[in-house]
Amino acid sequence: MDVAKVAKVVLDVGKVVLDVAKVVLDVAKVVLEVAKVVLDMAKVVLDVGKVVLDVAKVVLDVAKVVLDVAKVVLDGGKVVLDVGKVVLDVAKVVLDVGKVVLDVAKVVLDVGKVVLDVAKVVLNVAKVVLDVAKVVLDVAKVVLDVAKVVLDVAKVVLDVAKVVLDVAKVVLDMGKVVLDMAKVVLDMGKVVLDRGPALPSSSPSPHHHRLLKSALFPLLRLS
């Protein structure tokens, strides 16, 4: 009767351990799927970061070109302004000779001022574009850093999933071992039942036989 009770307890423990192993295995599978999704998200964020970084580089290159054009226009405006000043001086000297030269000098000077104003506007636009390019570049760096962090998190989650899966496998192996132990105890119980009473002094009563059979009945059904 003690062997039958032990067999039943060991079998119940084996079933519980086996159910726990199945639950842990399902949790490991879910964690693994979550890790794969997080890894895919990290790859997408990393790709977006690379695209934003490429756009920032293009905008920065455009800003440099606009800045160079602004510098050229500014230099041209300065040259025209210098020419206007020279013509104005000549017009003053030959004022008595010709008012036409003075008018031309004024026109050239006005044109020089307009060109200079345009150059200043272009220079301001170039500065704004350059500032925007710097902001976009900073955003691209931030996005790239976030992508790296998400990728690291995905790797950690994947490692955790692998550990949980390994634990599930160990628990499953333990459940199998316990189940094997229960089968051994069951075989021992069968031997005891088959042998029957060995000695008159140690003969179990029919009541004891009924208790042992009722305790081993679930194990006999499983076998």
mmCIF file of C-alpha atoms in Angstrom:
data_model
loop_
_atom_site.group_PDB
_atom_site.id
_atom_site.type_symbol
_atom_site.label_atom_id
_atom_site.label_comp_id
_atom_site.label_asym_id
_atom_site.label_seq_id
_atom_site.Cartn_x
_atom_site.Cartn_y
_atom_site.Cartn_z
ATOM 1 C CA MET A 1 0.000 0.000 0.000
ATOM 2 C CA ASP A 2 2.908 2.387 0.720
ATOM 3 C CA VAL A 3 4.429 1.655 -2.688
ATOM 4 C CA ALA A 4 1.100 2.397 -4.359
ATOM 5 C CA LYS A 5 0.760 5.730 -2.548
ATOM 6 C CA VAL A 6 4.326 6.689 -3.455
ATOM 7 C CA ALA A 7 3.677 5.720 -7.088
ATOM 8 C CA LYS A 8 0.516 7.810 -7.191
ATOM 9 C CA VAL A 9 2.238 10.824 -5.621
ATOM 10 C CA VAL A 10 5.217 10.523 -7.969
ATOM 11 C CA LEU A 11 2.881 10.232 -10.959
ATOM 12 C CA ASP A 12 0.905 13.322 -9.867
ATOM 13 C CA VAL A 13 4.151 15.258 -9.374
ATOM 14 C CA GLY A 14 5.308 14.142 -12.807
ATOM 15 C CA LYS A 15 2.074 15.359 -14.405
ATOM 16 C CA VAL A 16 2.356 18.749 -12.642
ATOM 17 C CA VAL A 17 6.003 19.132 -13.667
ATOM 18 C CA LEU A 18 5.103 18.159 -17.237
ATOM 19 C CA ASP A 19 2.261 20.748 -17.326
ATOM 20 C CA VAL A 20 4.621 23.405 -15.914
ATOM 21 C CA ALA A 21 7.184 22.489 -18.559
ATOM 22 C CA LYS A 22 4.554 22.898 -21.299
ATOM 23 C CA VAL A 23 3.511 26.310 -19.931
ATOM 24 C CA VAL A 24 7.151 27.444 -19.681
ATOM 25 C CA LEU A 25 7.733 26.207 -23.232
ATOM 26 C CA ASP A 26 4.698 28.178 -24.505
ATOM 27 C CA VAL A 27 5.936 31.286 -22.665
ATOM 28 C CA ALA A 28 9.366 30.814 -24.212
ATOM 29 C CA LYS A 29 7.788 30.600 -27.681
ATOM 30 C CA VAL A 30 5.802 33.807 -27.067
ATOM 31 C CA VAL A 31 8.905 35.615 -25.778
ATOM 32 C CA LEU A 32 10.817 34.405 -28.829
ATOM 33 C CA GLU A 33 8.112 35.757 -31.172
ATOM 34 C CA VAL A 34 8.143 39.090 -29.318
ATOM 35 C CA ALA A 35 11.923 39.210 -29.648
ATOM 36 C CA LYS A 36 11.626 38.609 -33.407
ATOM 37 C CA VAL A 37 9.041 41.412 -33.743
ATOM 38 C CA VAL A 38 11.216 43.806 -31.708
ATOM 39 C CA LEU A 39 14.221 42.852 -33.830
ATOM 40 C CA ASP A 40 12.272 43.566 -37.046
ATOM 41 C CA MET A 41 11.149 46.931 -35.600
ATOM 42 C CA ALA A 42 14.756 47.727 -34.706
ATOM 43 C CA LYS A 43 15.831 46.944 -38.273
ATOM 44 C CA VAL A 44 13.069 49.193 -39.670
ATOM 45 C CA VAL A 45 14.009 52.052 -37.315
ATOM 46 C CA LEU A 46 17.669 51.594 -38.252
ATOM 47 C CA ASP A 47 16.808 51.750 -41.965
ATOM 48 C CA VAL A 48 14.735 54.908 -41.356
ATOM 49 C CA GLY A 49 17.653 56.420 -39.471
ATOM 50 C CA LYS A 50 19.981 55.676 -42.367
ATOM 51 C CA VAL A 51 17.542 57.253 -44.843
ATOM 52 C CA VAL A 52 17.162 60.370 -42.670
ATOM 53 C CA LEU A 53 20.946 60.555 -42.367
ATOM 54 C CA ASP A 54 21.318 60.355 -46.158
ATOM 55 C CA VAL A 55 18.679 63.095 -46.571
ATOM 56 C CA ALA A 56 20.519 65.228 -44.037
ATOM 57 C CA LYS A 57 23.752 64.797 -45.966
ATOM 58 C CA VAL A 58 22.016 65.811 -49.209
ATOM 59 C CA VAL A 59 20.464 68.875 -47.542
ATOM 60 C CA LEU A 60 23.859 69.775 -46.094
ATOM 61 C CA ASP A 61 25.473 69.509 -49.520
ATOM 62 C CA VAL A 62 22.711 71.715 -51.015
ATOM 63 C CA ALA A 63 23.258 74.226 -48.229
ATOM 64 C CA LYS A 64 26.970 74.319 -49.005
ATOM 65 C CA VAL A 65 26.251 74.921 -52.699
ATOM 66 C CA VAL A 66 23.770 77.698 -51.877
ATOM 67 C CA LEU A 67 26.322 79.228 -49.525
ATOM 68 C CA ASP A 68 28.977 79.169 -52.244
ATOM 69 C CA VAL A 69 26.551 80.801 -54.691
ATOM 70 C CA ALA A 70 25.743 83.446 -52.093
ATOM 71 C CA LYS A 71 29.425 84.161 -51.621
ATOM 72 C CA VAL A 72 29.908 84.531 -55.387
ATOM 73 C CA VAL A 73 26.902 86.861 -55.680
ATOM 74 C CA LEU A 74 28.131 88.857 -52.691
ATOM 75 C CA ASP A 75 31.567 89.231 -54.253
ATOM 76 C CA GLY A 76 29.933 90.312 -57.527
ATOM 77 C CA GLY A 77 27.840 92.862 -55.646
ATOM 78 C CA LYS A 78 30.925 94.269 -53.993
ATOM 79 C CA VAL A 79 32.684 94.534 -57.343
ATOM 80 C CA VAL A 80 29.688 96.308 -58.895
ATOM 81 C CA LEU A 81 29.497 98.618 -55.890
ATOM 82 C CA ASP A 82 33.179 99.440 -56.215
ATOM 83 C CA VAL A 83 32.693 100.141 -59.935
ATOM 84 C CA GLY A 84 29.741 102.352 -59.102
ATOM 85 C CA LYS A 85 31.811 104.324 -56.643
ATOM 86 C CA VAL A 86 34.570 104.792 -59.199
ATOM 87 C CA VAL A 87 32.100 105.922 -61.858
ATOM 88 C CA LEU A 88 30.522 108.284 -59.370
ATOM 89 C CA ASP A 89 33.890 109.791 -58.612
ATOM 90 C CA VAL A 90 34.601 110.167 -62.330
ATOM 91 C CA ALA A 91 31.186 111.721 -62.827
ATOM 92 C CA LYS A 92 31.892 114.265 -60.137
ATOM 93 C CA VAL A 93 35.191 115.146 -61.733
ATOM 94 C CA VAL A 94 33.632 115.538 -65.178
ATOM 95 C CA LEU A 95 30.384 116.986 -63.859
ATOM 96 C CA ASP A 96 30.897 120.133 -65.818
ATOM 97 C CA VAL A 97 31.690 118.080 -68.884
ATOM 98 C CA GLY A 98 28.739 115.675 -68.861
ATOM 99 C CA LYS A 99 25.664 115.091 -66.658
ATOM 100 C CA VAL A 100 25.000 111.954 -68.605
ATOM 101 C CA VAL A 101 28.008 110.258 -67.039
ATOM 102 C CA LEU A 102 26.672 111.170 -63.585
ATOM 103 C CA ASP A 103 23.262 109.644 -64.374
ATOM 104 C CA VAL A 104 24.904 106.472 -65.604
ATOM 105 C CA ALA A 105 26.955 106.295 -62.443
ATOM 106 C CA LYS A 106 23.816 106.625 -60.318
ATOM 107 C CA VAL A 107 22.136 103.854 -62.265
ATOM 108 C CA VAL A 108 25.158 101.591 -61.890
ATOM 109 C CA LEU A 109 25.277 102.396 -58.181
ATOM 110 C CA ASP A 110 21.570 101.547 -57.774
ATOM 111 C CA VAL A 111 22.108 98.294 -59.607
ATOM 112 C CA GLY A 112 25.021 97.542 -57.345
ATOM 113 C CA LYS A 113 22.856 98.164 -54.258
ATOM 114 C CA VAL A 114 20.129 95.886 -55.609
ATOM 115 C CA VAL A 115 22.656 93.153 -56.352
ATOM 116 C CA LEU A 116 24.110 93.630 -52.880
ATOM 117 C CA ASP A 117 20.637 93.320 -51.307
ATOM 118 C CA VAL A 118 19.989 90.192 -53.354
ATOM 119 C CA ALA A 119 23.320 88.808 -52.229
ATOM 120 C CA LYS A 120 22.402 89.487 -48.594
ATOM 121 C CA VAL A 121 19.051 87.735 -49.023
ATOM 122 C CA VAL A 122 20.709 84.747 -50.676
ATOM 123 C CA LEU A 123 23.266 84.655 -47.878
ATOM 124 C CA ASN A 124 20.499 84.674 -45.249
ATOM 125 C CA VAL A 125 18.692 81.889 -47.105
ATOM 126 C CA ALA A 126 21.916 79.927 -47.240
ATOM 127 C CA LYS A 127 22.337 80.338 -43.464
ATOM 128 C CA VAL A 128 18.764 79.168 -42.846
ATOM 129 C CA VAL A 129 19.249 76.158 -45.104
ATOM 130 C CA LEU A 130 22.509 75.398 -43.327
ATOM 131 C CA ASP A 131 20.755 75.588 -39.927
ATOM 132 C CA VAL A 132 17.985 73.310 -41.184
ATOM 133 C CA ALA A 133 20.587 70.886 -42.476
ATOM 134 C CA LYS A 134 22.261 70.855 -39.068
ATOM 135 C CA VAL A 135 18.922 70.194 -37.347
ATOM 136 C CA VAL A 136 18.090 67.385 -39.769
ATOM 137 C CA LEU A 137 21.543 65.930 -39.219
ATOM 138 C CA ASP A 138 21.028 66.037 -35.430
ATOM 139 C CA VAL A 139 17.626 64.366 -35.812
ATOM 140 C CA ALA A 140 19.188 61.711 -37.995
ATOM 141 C CA LYS A 141 21.828 61.058 -35.340
ATOM 142 C CA VAL A 142 19.145 60.783 -32.638
ATOM 143 C CA VAL A 143 17.079 58.384 -34.763
ATOM 144 C CA LEU A 144 20.181 56.340 -35.438
ATOM 145 C CA ASP A 145 20.989 56.206 -31.702
ATOM 146 C CA VAL A 146 17.396 55.151 -30.931
ATOM 147 C CA ALA A 147 17.645 52.464 -33.590
ATOM 148 C CA LYS A 148 20.838 51.171 -31.982
ATOM 149 C CA VAL A 149 19.173 51.112 -28.527
ATOM 150 C CA VAL A 150 16.126 49.253 -29.904
ATOM 151 C CA LEU A 151 18.458 46.796 -31.616
ATOM 152 C CA ASP A 152 20.317 46.213 -28.326
ATOM 153 C CA VAL A 153 16.983 45.695 -26.510
ATOM 154 C CA ALA A 154 15.905 43.238 -29.198
ATOM 155 C CA LYS A 155 19.146 41.307 -28.728
ATOM 156 C CA VAL A 156 18.621 41.203 -24.935
ATOM 157 C CA VAL A 157 15.014 40.005 -25.347
ATOM 158 C CA LEU A 158 16.217 37.352 -27.794
ATOM 159 C CA ASP A 159 18.844 36.175 -25.290
ATOM 160 C CA VAL A 160 16.186 36.053 -22.533
ATOM 161 C CA ALA A 161 13.930 34.037 -24.826
ATOM 162 C CA LYS A 162 16.747 31.585 -25.454
ATOM 163 C CA VAL A 163 17.383 31.239 -21.692
ATOM 164 C CA VAL A 164 13.651 30.684 -21.007
ATOM 165 C CA LEU A 165 13.580 28.078 -23.784
ATOM 166 C CA ASP A 166 16.575 26.298 -22.259
ATOM 167 C CA VAL A 167 14.871 26.359 -18.828
ATOM 168 C CA ALA A 168 11.703 24.941 -20.406
ATOM 169 C CA LYS A 169 13.725 22.132 -21.957
ATOM 170 C CA VAL A 170 15.361 21.359 -18.575
ATOM 171 C CA VAL A 171 11.954 21.329 -16.811
ATOM 172 C CA LEU A 172 10.568 19.103 -19.575
ATOM 173 C CA ASP A 173 13.480 16.704 -19.131
ATOM 174 C CA MET A 174 12.832 16.712 -15.356
ATOM 175 C CA GLY A 175 9.171 15.900 -16.025
ATOM 176 C CA LYS A 176 10.196 13.004 -18.228
ATOM 177 C CA VAL A 177 12.551 11.733 -15.507
ATOM 178 C CA VAL A 178 9.788 11.948 -12.876
ATOM 179 C CA LEU A 179 7.403 10.152 -15.248
ATOM 180 C CA ASP A 180 9.994 7.414 -15.774
ATOM 181 C CA MET A 181 10.326 7.130 -11.977
ATOM 182 C CA ALA A 182 6.529 6.821 -11.708
ATOM 183 C CA LYS A 183 6.584 4.030 -14.296
ATOM 184 C CA VAL A 184 9.280 2.227 -12.287
ATOM 185 C CA VAL A 185 7.183 2.532 -9.123
ATOM 186 C CA LEU A 186 4.172 1.325 -11.117
ATOM 187 C CA ASP A 187 6.108 -1.741 -12.263
ATOM 188 C CA MET A 188 7.073 -2.379 -8.649
ATOM 189 C CA GLY A 189 3.401 -2.134 -7.653
ATOM 190 C CA LYS A 190 2.455 -4.600 -10.390
ATOM 191 C CA VAL A 191 5.085 -7.018 -9.127
ATOM 192 C CA VAL A 192 3.728 -6.709 -5.595
ATOM 193 C CA LEU A 193 0.173 -7.337 -6.814
ATOM 194 C CA ASP A 194 1.213 -10.278 -9.001
ATOM 195 C CA ARG A 195 3.227 -11.925 -6.243
ATOM 196 C CA GLY A 196 0.281 -11.945 -3.855
ATOM 197 C CA PRO A 197 0.737 -13.089 -0.219
ATOM 198 C CA ALA A 198 4.196 -14.625 0.264
ATOM 199 C CA LEU A 199 4.013 -15.739 3.915
ATOM 200 C CA PRO A 200 1.039 -16.289 6.200
ATOM 201 C CA SER A 201 2.511 -13.856 8.726
ATOM 202 C CA SER A 202 2.954 -11.113 6.118
ATOM 203 C CA SER A 203 -0.154 -11.835 4.065
ATOM 204 C CA PRO A 204 -2.108 -8.674 3.295
ATOM 205 C CA SER A 205 -5.792 -8.833 3.968
ATOM 206 C CA PRO A 206 -8.276 -8.645 1.072
ATOM 207 C CA HIS A 207 -9.035 -5.137 2.251
ATOM 208 C CA HIS A 208 -5.350 -4.210 1.747
ATOM 209 C CA HIS A 209 -5.410 -5.765 -1.732
ATOM 210 C CA ARG A 210 -8.435 -3.643 -2.650
ATOM 211 C CA LEU A 211 -6.709 -0.462 -1.382
ATOM 212 C CA LEU A 212 -3.525 -1.220 -3.363
ATOM 213 C CA LYS A 213 -5.501 -1.949 -6.554
ATOM 214 C CA SER A 214 -7.518 1.257 -6.194
ATOM 215 C CA ALA A 215 -4.308 3.276 -5.672
ATOM 216 C CA LEU A 216 -2.597 1.714 -8.691
ATOM 217 C CA PHE A 217 -5.665 1.812 -10.943
ATOM 218 C CA PRO A 218 -4.762 5.228 -12.563
ATOM 219 C CA LEU A 219 -1.195 4.036 -13.120
ATOM 220 C CA LEU A 220 -2.434 0.764 -14.608
ATOM 221 C CA ARG A 221 -4.692 2.718 -16.980
ATOM 222 C CA LEU A 222 -1.736 4.930 -18.087
ATOM 223 C CA SER A 223 0.445 1.912 -18.727
#
